[in-house]
Short mmCIF file of C-alpha atoms in Angstrom, two decimals:
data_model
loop_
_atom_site.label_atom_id
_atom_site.label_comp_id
_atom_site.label_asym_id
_atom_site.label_seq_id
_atom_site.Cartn_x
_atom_site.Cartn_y
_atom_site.Cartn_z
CA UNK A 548 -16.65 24.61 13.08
CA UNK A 549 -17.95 23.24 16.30
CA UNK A 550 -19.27 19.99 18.01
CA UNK A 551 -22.24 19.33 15.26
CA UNK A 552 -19.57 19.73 12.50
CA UNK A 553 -17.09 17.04 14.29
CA UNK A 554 -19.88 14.84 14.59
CA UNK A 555 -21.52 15.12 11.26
CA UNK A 556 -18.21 14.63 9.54
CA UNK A 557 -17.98 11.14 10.84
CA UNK A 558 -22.13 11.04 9.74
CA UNK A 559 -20.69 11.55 6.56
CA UNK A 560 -18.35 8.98 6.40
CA UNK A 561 -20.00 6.54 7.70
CA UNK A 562 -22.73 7.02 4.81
CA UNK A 563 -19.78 7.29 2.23
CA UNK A 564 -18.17 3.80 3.98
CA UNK A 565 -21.34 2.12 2.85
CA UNK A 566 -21.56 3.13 -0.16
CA UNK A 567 -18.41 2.21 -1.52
CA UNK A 568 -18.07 -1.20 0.29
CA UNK A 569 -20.30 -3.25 -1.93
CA UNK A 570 -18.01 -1.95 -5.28
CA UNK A 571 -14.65 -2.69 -3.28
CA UNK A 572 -12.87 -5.88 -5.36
CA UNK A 573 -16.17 -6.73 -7.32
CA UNK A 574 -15.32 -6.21 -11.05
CA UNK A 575 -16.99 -3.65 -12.94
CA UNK A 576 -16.52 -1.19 -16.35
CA UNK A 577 -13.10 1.48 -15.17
CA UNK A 578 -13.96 4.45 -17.09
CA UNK A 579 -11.06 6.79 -18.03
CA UNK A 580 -11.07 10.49 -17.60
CA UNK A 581 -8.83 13.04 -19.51
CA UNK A 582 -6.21 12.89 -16.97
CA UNK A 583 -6.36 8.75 -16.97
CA UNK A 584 -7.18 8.49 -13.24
CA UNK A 585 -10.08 5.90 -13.42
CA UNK A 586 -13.10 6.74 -11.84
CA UNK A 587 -15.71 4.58 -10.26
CA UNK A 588 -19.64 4.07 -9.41
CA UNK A 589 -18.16 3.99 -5.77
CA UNK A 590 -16.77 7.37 -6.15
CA UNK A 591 -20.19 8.70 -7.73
CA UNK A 592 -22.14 6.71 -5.48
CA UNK A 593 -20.02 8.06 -2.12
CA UNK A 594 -20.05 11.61 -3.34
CA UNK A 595 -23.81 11.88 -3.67
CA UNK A 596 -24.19 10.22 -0.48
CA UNK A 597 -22.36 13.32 0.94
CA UNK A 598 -24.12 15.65 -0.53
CA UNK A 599 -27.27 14.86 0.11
CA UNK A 600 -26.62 14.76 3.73
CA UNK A 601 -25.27 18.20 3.08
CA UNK A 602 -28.06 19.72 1.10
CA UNK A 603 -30.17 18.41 4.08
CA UNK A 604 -28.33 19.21 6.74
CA UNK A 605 -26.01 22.09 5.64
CA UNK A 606 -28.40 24.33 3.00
CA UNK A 607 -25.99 27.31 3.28
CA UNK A 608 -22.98 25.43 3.10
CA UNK A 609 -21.08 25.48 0.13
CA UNK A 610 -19.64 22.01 -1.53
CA UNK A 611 -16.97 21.18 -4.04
CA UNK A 612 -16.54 17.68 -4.71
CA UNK A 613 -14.45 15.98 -7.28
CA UNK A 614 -17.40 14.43 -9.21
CA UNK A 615 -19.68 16.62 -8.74
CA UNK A 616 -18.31 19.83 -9.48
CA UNK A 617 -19.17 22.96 -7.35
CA UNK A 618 -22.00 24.66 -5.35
CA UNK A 619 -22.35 27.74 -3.53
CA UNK A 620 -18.54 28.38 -4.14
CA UNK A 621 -19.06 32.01 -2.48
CA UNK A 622 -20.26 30.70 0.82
CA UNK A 623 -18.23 31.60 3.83
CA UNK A 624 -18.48 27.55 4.87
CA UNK A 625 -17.04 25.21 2.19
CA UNK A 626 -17.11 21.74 2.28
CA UNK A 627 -14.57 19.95 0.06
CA UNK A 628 -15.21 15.94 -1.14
CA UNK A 629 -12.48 13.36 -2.22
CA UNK A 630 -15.08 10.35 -2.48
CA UNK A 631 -12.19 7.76 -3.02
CA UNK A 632 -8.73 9.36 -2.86
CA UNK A 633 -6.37 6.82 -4.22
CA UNK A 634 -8.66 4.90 -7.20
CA UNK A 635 -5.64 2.96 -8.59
CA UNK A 636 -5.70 1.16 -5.33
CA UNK A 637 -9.34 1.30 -5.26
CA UNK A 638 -9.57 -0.56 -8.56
CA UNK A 639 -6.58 -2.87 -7.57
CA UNK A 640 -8.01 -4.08 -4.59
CA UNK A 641 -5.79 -2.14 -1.99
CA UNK A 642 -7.66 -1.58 1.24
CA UNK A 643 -5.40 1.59 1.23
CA UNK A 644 -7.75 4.64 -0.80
CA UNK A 645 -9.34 6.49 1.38
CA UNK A 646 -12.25 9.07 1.57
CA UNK A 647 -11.52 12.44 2.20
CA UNK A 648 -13.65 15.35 3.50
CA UNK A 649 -12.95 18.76 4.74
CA UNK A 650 -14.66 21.93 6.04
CA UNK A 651 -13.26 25.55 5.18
CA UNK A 652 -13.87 28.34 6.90
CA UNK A 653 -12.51 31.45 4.97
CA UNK A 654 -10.45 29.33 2.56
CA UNK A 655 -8.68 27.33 5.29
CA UNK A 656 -8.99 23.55 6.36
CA UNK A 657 -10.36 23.78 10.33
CA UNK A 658 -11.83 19.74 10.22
CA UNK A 659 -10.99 17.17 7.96
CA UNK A 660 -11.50 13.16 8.04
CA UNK A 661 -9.02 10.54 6.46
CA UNK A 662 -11.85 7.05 6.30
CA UNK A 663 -10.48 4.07 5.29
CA UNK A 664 -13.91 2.28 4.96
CA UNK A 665 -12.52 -1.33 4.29
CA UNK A 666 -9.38 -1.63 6.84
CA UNK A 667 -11.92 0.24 8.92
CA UNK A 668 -8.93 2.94 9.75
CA UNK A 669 -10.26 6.76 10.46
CA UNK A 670 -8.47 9.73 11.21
CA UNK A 671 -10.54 13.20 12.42
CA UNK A 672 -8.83 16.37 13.07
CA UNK A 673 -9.60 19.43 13.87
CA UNK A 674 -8.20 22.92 14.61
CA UNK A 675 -7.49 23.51 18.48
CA UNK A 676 -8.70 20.05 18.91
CA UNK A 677 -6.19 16.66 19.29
CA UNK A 678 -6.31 14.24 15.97
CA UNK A 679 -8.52 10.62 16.57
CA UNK A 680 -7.63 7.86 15.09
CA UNK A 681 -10.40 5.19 15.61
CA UNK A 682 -11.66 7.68 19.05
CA UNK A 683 -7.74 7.38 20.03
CA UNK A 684 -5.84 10.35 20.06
CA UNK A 685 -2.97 10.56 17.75
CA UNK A 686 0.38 12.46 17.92
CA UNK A 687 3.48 12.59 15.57
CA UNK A 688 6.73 11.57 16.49
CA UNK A 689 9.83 13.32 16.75
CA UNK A 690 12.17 13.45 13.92
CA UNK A 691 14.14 16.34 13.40
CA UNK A 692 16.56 15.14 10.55
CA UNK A 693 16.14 14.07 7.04
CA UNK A 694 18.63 11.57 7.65
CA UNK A 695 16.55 10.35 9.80
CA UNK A 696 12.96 10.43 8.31
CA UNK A 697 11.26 7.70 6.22
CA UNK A 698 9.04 9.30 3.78
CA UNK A 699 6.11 8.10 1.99
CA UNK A 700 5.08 9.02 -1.53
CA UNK A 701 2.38 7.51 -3.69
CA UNK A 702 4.31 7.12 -6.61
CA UNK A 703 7.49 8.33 -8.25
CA UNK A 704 6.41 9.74 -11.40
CA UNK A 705 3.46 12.00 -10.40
CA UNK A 706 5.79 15.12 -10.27
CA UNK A 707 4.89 17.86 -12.63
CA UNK A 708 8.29 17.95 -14.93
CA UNK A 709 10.04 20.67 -12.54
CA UNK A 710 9.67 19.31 -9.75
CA UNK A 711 10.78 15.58 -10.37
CA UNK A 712 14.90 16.65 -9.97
CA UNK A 713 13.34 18.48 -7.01
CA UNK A 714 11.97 15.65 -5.33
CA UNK A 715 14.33 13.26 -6.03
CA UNK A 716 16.74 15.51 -4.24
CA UNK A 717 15.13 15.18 -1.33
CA UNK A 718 14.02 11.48 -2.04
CA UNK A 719 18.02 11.12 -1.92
CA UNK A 720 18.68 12.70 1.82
CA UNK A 721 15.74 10.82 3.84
CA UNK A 722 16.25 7.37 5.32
CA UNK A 723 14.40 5.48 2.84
CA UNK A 724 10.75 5.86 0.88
CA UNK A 725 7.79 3.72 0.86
CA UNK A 726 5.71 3.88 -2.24
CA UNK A 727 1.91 3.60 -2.76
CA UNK A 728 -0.37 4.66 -0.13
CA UNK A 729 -2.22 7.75 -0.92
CA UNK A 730 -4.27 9.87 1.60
CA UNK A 731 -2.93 7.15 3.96
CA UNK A 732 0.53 7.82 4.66
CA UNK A 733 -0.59 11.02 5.90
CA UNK A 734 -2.54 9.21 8.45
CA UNK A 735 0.42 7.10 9.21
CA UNK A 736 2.32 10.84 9.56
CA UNK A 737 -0.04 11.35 12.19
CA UNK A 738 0.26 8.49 14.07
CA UNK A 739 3.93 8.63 14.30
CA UNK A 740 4.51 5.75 11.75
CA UNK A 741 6.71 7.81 9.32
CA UNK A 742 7.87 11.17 9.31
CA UNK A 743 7.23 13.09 6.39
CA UNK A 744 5.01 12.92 3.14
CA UNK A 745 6.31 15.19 -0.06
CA UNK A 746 3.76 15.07 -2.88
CA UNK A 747 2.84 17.60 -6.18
CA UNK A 748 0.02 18.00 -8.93
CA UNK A 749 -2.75 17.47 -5.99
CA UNK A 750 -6.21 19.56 -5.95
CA UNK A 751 -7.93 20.89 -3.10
CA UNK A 752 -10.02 17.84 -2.47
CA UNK A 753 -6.87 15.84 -2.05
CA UNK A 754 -5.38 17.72 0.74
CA UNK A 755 -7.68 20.50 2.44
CA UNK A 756 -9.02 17.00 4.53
CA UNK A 757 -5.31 16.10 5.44
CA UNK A 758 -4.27 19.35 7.18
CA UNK A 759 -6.33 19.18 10.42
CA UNK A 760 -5.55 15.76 10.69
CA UNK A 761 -2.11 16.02 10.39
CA UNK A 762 -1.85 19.47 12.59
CA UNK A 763 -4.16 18.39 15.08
CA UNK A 764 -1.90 14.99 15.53
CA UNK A 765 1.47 17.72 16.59
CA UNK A 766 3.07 17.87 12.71
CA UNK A 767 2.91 20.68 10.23
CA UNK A 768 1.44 20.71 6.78
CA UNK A 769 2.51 23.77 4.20
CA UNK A 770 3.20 23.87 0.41
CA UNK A 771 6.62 23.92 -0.96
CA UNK A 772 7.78 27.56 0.06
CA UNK A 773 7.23 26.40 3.52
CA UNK A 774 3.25 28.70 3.33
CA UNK A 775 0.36 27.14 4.62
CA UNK A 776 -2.45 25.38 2.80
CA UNK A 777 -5.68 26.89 1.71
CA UNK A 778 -8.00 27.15 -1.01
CA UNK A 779 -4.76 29.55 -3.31
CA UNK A 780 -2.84 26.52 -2.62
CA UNK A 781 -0.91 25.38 -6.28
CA UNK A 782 -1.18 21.57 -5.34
CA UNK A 783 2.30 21.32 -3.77
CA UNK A 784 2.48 19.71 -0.22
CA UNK A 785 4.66 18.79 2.22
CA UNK A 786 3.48 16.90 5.71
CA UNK A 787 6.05 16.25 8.31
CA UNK A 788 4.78 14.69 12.22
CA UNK A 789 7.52 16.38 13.54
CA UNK A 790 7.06 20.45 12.28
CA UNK A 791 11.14 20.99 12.41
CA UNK A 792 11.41 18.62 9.53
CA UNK A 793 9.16 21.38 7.49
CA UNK A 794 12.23 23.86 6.89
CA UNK A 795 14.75 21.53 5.92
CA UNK A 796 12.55 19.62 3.76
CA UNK A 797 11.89 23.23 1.96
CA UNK A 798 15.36 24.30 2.16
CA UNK A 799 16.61 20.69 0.02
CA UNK A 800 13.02 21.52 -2.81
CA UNK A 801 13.97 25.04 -3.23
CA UNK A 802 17.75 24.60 -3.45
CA UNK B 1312 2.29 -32.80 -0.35
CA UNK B 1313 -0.62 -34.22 0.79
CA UNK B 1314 -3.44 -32.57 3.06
CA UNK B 1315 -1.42 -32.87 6.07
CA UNK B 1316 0.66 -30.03 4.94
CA UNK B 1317 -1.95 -27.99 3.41
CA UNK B 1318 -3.54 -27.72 7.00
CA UNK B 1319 -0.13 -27.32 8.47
CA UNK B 1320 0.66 -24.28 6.89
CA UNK B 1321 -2.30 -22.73 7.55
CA UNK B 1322 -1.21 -23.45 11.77
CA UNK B 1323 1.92 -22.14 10.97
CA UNK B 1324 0.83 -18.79 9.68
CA UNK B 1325 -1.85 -18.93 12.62
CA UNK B 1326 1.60 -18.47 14.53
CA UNK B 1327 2.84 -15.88 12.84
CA UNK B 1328 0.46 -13.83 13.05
CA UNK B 1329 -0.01 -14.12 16.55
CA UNK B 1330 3.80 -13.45 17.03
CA UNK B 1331 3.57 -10.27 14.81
CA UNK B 1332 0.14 -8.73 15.69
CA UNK B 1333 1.64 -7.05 19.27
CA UNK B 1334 4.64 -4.99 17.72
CA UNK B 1335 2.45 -4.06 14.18
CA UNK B 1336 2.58 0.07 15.32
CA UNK B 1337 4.29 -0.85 18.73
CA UNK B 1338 7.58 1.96 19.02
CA UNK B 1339 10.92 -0.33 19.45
CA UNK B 1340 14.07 -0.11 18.12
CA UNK B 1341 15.06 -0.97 14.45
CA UNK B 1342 18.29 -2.92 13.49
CA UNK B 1343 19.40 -2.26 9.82
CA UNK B 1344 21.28 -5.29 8.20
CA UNK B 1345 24.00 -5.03 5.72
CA UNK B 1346 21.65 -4.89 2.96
CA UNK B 1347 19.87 -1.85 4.97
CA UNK B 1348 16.32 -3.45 4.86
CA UNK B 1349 15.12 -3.08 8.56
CA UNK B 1350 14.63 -6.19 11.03
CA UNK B 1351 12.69 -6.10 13.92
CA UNK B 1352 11.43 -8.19 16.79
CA UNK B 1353 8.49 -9.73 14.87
CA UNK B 1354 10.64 -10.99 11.92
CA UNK B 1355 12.20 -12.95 14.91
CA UNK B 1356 9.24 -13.90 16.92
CA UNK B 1357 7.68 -14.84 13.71
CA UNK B 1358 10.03 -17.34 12.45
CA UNK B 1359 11.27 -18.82 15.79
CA UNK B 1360 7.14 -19.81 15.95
CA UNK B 1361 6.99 -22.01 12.74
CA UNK B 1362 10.27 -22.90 13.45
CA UNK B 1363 9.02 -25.03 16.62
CA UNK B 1364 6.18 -26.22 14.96
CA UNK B 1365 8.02 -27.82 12.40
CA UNK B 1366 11.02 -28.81 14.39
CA UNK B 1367 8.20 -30.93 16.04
CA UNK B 1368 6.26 -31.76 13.78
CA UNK B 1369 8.30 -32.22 10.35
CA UNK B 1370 11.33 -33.42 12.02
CA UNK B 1371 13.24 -34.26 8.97
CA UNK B 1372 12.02 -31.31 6.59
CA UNK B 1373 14.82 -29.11 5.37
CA UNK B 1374 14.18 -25.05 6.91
CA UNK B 1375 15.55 -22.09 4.55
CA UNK B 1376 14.55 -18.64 6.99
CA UNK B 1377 15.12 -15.53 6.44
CA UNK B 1378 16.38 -14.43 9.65
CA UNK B 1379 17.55 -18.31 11.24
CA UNK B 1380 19.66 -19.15 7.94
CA UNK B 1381 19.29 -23.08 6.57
CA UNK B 1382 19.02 -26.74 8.49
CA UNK B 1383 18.89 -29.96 6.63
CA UNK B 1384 19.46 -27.91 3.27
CA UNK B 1385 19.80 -31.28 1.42
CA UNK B 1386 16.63 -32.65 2.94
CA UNK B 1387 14.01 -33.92 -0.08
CA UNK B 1388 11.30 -31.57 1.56
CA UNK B 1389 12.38 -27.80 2.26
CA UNK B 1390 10.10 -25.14 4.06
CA UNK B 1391 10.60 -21.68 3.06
CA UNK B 1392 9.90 -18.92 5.63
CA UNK B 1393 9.81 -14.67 5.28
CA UNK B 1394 7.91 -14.29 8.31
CA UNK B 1395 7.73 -10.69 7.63
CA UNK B 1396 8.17 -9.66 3.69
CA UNK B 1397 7.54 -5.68 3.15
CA UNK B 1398 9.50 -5.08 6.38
CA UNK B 1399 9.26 -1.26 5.75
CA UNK B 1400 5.66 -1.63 5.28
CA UNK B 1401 5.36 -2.85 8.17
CA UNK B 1402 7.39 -0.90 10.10
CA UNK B 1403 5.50 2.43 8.64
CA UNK B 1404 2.14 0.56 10.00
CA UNK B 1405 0.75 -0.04 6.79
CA UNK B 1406 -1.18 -3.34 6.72
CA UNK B 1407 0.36 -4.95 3.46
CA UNK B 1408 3.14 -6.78 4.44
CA UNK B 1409 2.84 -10.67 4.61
CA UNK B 1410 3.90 -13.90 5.99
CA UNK B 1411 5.35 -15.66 3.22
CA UNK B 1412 5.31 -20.00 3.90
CA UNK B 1413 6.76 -22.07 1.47
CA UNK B 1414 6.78 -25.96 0.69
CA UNK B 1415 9.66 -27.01 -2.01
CA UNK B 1416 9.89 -30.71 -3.24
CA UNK B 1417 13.09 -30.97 -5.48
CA UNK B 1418 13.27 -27.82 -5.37
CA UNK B 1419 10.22 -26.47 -6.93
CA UNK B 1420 7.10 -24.63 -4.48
CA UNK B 1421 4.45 -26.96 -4.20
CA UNK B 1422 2.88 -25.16 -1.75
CA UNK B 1423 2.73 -21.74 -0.32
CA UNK B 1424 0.77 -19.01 1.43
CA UNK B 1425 0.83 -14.88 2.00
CA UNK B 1426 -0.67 -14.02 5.29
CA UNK B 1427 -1.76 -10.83 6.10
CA UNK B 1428 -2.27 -10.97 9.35
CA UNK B 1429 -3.82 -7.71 10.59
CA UNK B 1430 -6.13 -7.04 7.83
CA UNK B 1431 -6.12 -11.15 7.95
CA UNK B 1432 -6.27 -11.63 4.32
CA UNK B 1433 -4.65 -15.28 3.08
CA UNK B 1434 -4.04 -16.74 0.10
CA UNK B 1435 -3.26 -20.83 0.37
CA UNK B 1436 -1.88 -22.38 -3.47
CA UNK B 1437 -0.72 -25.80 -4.00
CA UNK B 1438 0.08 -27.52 -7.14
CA UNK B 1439 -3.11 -29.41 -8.59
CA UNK B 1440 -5.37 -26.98 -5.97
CA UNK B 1441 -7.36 -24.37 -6.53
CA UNK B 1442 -5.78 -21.30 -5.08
CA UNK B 1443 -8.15 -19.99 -1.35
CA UNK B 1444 -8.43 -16.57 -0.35
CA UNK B 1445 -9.99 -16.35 3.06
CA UNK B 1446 -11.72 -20.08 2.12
CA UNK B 1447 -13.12 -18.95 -1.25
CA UNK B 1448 -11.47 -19.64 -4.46
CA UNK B 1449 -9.38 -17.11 -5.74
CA UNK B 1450 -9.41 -16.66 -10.27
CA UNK B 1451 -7.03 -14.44 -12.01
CA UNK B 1452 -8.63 -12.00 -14.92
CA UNK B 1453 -8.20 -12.58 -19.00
CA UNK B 1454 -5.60 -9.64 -19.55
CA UNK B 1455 -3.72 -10.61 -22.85
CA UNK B 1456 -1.94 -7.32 -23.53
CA UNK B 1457 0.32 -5.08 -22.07
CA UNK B 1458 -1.64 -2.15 -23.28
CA UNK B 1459 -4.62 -3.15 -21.12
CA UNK B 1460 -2.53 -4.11 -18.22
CA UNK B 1461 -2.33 -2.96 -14.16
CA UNK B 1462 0.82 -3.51 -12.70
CA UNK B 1463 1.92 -3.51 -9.45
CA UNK B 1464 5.47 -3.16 -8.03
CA UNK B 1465 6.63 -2.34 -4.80
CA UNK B 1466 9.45 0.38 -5.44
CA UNK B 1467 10.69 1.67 -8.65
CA UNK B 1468 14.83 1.82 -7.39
CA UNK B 1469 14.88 -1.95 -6.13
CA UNK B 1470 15.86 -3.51 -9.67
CA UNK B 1471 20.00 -3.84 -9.89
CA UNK B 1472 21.59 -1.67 -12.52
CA UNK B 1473 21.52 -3.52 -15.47
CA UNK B 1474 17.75 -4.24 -15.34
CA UNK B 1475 16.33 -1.01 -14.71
CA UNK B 1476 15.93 0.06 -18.46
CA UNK B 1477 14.20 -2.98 -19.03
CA UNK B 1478 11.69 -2.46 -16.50
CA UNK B 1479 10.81 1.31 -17.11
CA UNK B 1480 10.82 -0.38 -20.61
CA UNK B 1481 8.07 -2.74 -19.36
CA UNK B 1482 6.73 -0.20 -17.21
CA UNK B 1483 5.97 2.40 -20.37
CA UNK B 1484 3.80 -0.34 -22.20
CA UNK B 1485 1.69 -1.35 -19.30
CA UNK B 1486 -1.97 0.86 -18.66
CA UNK B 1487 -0.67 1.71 -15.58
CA UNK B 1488 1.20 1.24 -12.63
CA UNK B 1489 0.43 0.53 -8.56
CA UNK B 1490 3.57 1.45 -6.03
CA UNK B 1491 4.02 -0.32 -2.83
CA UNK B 1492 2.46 -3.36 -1.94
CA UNK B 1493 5.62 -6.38 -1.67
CA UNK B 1494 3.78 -9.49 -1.48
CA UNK B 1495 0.01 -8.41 -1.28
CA UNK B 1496 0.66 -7.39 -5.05
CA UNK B 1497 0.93 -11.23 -5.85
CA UNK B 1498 -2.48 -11.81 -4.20
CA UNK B 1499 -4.27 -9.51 -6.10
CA UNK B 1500 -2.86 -10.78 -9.13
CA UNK B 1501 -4.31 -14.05 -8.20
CA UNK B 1502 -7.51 -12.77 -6.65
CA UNK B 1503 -8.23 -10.72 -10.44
CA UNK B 1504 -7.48 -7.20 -9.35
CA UNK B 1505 -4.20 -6.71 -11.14
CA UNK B 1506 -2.86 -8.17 -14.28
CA UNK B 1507 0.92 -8.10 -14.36
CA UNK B 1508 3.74 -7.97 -11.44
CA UNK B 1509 7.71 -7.54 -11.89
CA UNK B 1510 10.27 -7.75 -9.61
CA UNK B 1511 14.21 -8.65 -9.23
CA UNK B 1512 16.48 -8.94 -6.56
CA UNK B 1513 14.14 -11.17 -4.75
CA UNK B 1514 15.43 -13.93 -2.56
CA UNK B 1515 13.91 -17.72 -2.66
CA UNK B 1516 12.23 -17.26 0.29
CA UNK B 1517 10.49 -13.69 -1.16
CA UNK B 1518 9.06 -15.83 -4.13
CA UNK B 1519 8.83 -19.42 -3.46
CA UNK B 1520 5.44 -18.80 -1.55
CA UNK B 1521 3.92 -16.91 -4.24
CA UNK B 1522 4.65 -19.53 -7.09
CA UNK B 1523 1.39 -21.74 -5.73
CA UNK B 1524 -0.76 -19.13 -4.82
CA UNK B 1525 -0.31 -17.57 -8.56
CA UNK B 1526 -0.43 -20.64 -10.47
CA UNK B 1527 -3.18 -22.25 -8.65
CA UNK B 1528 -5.67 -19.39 -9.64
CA UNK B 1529 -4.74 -19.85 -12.85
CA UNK B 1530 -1.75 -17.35 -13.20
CA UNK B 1531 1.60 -17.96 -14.19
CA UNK B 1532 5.10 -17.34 -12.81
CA UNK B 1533 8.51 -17.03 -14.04
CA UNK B 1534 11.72 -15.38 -14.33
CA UNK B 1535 12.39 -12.55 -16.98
CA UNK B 1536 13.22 -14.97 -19.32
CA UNK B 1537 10.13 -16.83 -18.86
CA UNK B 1538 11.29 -20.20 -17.08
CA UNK B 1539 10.03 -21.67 -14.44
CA UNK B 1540 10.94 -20.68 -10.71
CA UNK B 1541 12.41 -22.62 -7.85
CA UNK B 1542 15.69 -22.91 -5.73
CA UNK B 1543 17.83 -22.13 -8.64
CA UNK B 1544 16.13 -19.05 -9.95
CA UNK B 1545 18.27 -15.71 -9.87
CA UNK B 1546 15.67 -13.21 -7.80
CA UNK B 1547 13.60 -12.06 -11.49
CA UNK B 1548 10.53 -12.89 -11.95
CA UNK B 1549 7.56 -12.05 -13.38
CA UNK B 1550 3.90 -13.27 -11.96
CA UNK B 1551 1.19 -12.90 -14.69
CA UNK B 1552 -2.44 -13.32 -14.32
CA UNK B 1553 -3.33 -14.09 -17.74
CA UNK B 1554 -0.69 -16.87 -18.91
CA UNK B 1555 -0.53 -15.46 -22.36
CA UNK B 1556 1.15 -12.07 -20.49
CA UNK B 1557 4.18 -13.47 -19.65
CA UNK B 1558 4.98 -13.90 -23.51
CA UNK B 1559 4.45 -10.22 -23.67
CA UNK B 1560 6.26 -9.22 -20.84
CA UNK B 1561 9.47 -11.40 -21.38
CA UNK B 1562 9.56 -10.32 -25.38
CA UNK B 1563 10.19 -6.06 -23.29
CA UNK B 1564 12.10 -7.21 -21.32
CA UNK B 1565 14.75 -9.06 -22.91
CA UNK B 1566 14.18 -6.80 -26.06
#
């Protein structure tokens, strides 16, 4: 990762930005995957966009994208594509969704970008480098306590079964919970808005991009056990802006 | 209510917004009230700015506030103010809280507004209007069953005891269901992007400004028994984009 990736990331999002604006709140046929999360011509349309910046710019570069599929899976560079993280609020009008894009280097998130294309809101982060948020640098804020922290979740029922009495023991120690929000709240994380983010059942695409950002900002991102995240990752995540809150959010999910 | 008013309210959320904009993702202090939903300075600075605008200008107009509590409560004409509803959201710098404005004659909303104010998104209803969303006319969708329905609720703990099985009720019939979002939902319901909202434990100034807005894009709104809303109303309601939903949606939840 170095200066040409930090600035082609935000090449990328500015080309995925225009591509979904024109679909944003006009009406048009939601189809329904297996898993029922609705998918869009603005994802499709976004996600090609990418990649054939990529394919130009990037040959050797290895992509995996949630439309899309996978190419060059082996490659030591890997770039990883949410096109429109949050399509509920996509298709509901919620200038919240957000695209996502990260670069691995040997499995691990080192630059990822949080673009909110319609509120015009853009996070960058990097490893070793400080988080932007519109070319402002961002930093967590200090919150050492669950009693203390107001989390953000997207919704309450997206828990695989095992981990629902799990989260809502921790749901039950933190100040209080704002709903919605998707690949946003982790934004908000690190911009010091709220403290921590606990979600489950998410694939690499939905959080490889939200790691640098939310490192490079001061906070800490790892999976449930407290490990970092990376490509072995099992879809469990925990964000907090202020990295003390990490253990005793794991010690109250484990208990 | 007569144009005069209709281009009032639209100064008086000009106001707001101006007295809100500095603190949205300022750091200061945060009261809790009794009910623990966080106040801040811009709830304050909000409502003390219509509240000299119509202090001058509507001299003998009844004021219910949120934070400022009632004058001339017996007054033929009543303004109903939330300067800031989703205080949380706001307060975890997500853009989707709103200024909610009402206008009650004999106590029914006449007219009303939600004001977004830093993604400056407004919706202006009035009875015997059509419904404006940023100066275009705003149309709810056909959505005549549950089954094909997108609802949108801001938190799935704020219903009181006795109604939450009648809501997850609701909530397991619906296509699916958007977290978050306090007032904003209502807009999208009457700008077409969702179907279906449901709520309790609302206070009159939390729904008299979204009555209007609803109902003049060709919505409806009610309370879970499917009457109409106004002073009296007990905090349920129901806001419906297709009419014919609210038949559905009262039939669940008084099942």
């Amino acid at each position: 990762m170095d200066d040409a990736d930090f600035a082609l990331i935000q090449r990328l999002a500015d080309a995925t930005g225009d591509a979904i604006r024109p679909f944003f709140r006009a009406r048009f046929e939601v189809e329904t995957k297996a898993d029922a999360s609705p998918v869009t011509q603005a994802d499709r349309a976004a996600e090609a966009a990418i990649r054939a910046i990529l394919e130009k710019e990037r040959p050797g570069d290895g992509i995996i994208g949630e439309e899309y599929g996978v190419v060059r899976e082996d490659a030591a560079r890997l770039w990883v594509i949410d096109p429109i993280d949050g399509t509920r609020a996509f298709l509901a009008g919620r200038p919240l969704f957000g695209t996502l894009i990260a670069l691995l280097e040997e499995d691990r998130p080192v630059l990822g970008i949080i673009d909110q294309p319609i509120a015009r809101e853009r996070w960058i982060g990097a490893t070793g480098r400080q988080t932007l948020f519109n070319g402002t640098p961002a930093t967590t804020r200090a919150c050492s306590t669950l009693a203390g922290a107001h989390l953000g979740t997207t919704g309450p029922y997206l828990f695989p079964a095992e981990d629902q009495p799990r989260f809502d023991r921790l749901r039950g120690q933190v100040r209080d919970t704002i709903w919605g929000g998707d690949c946003h709240n982790y934004g908000l994380v690190a911009s010091g808005h709220i403290d921590l983010v606990v979600e489950a059942n998410l694939q690499l695409y939905d959080f490889a991009a939200l790691v640098p950002v939310v490192e490079g900002a001061g906070g800490r991102m790892t999976d449930w056990q407290g490990r970092p995240l990376g490509r072995e990752s099992d879809g469990r995540v925990i964000a907090a802006g202020d990295p003390s809150l990490i253990e005793a959010a794991v010690g109250v999910l484990l208990a």
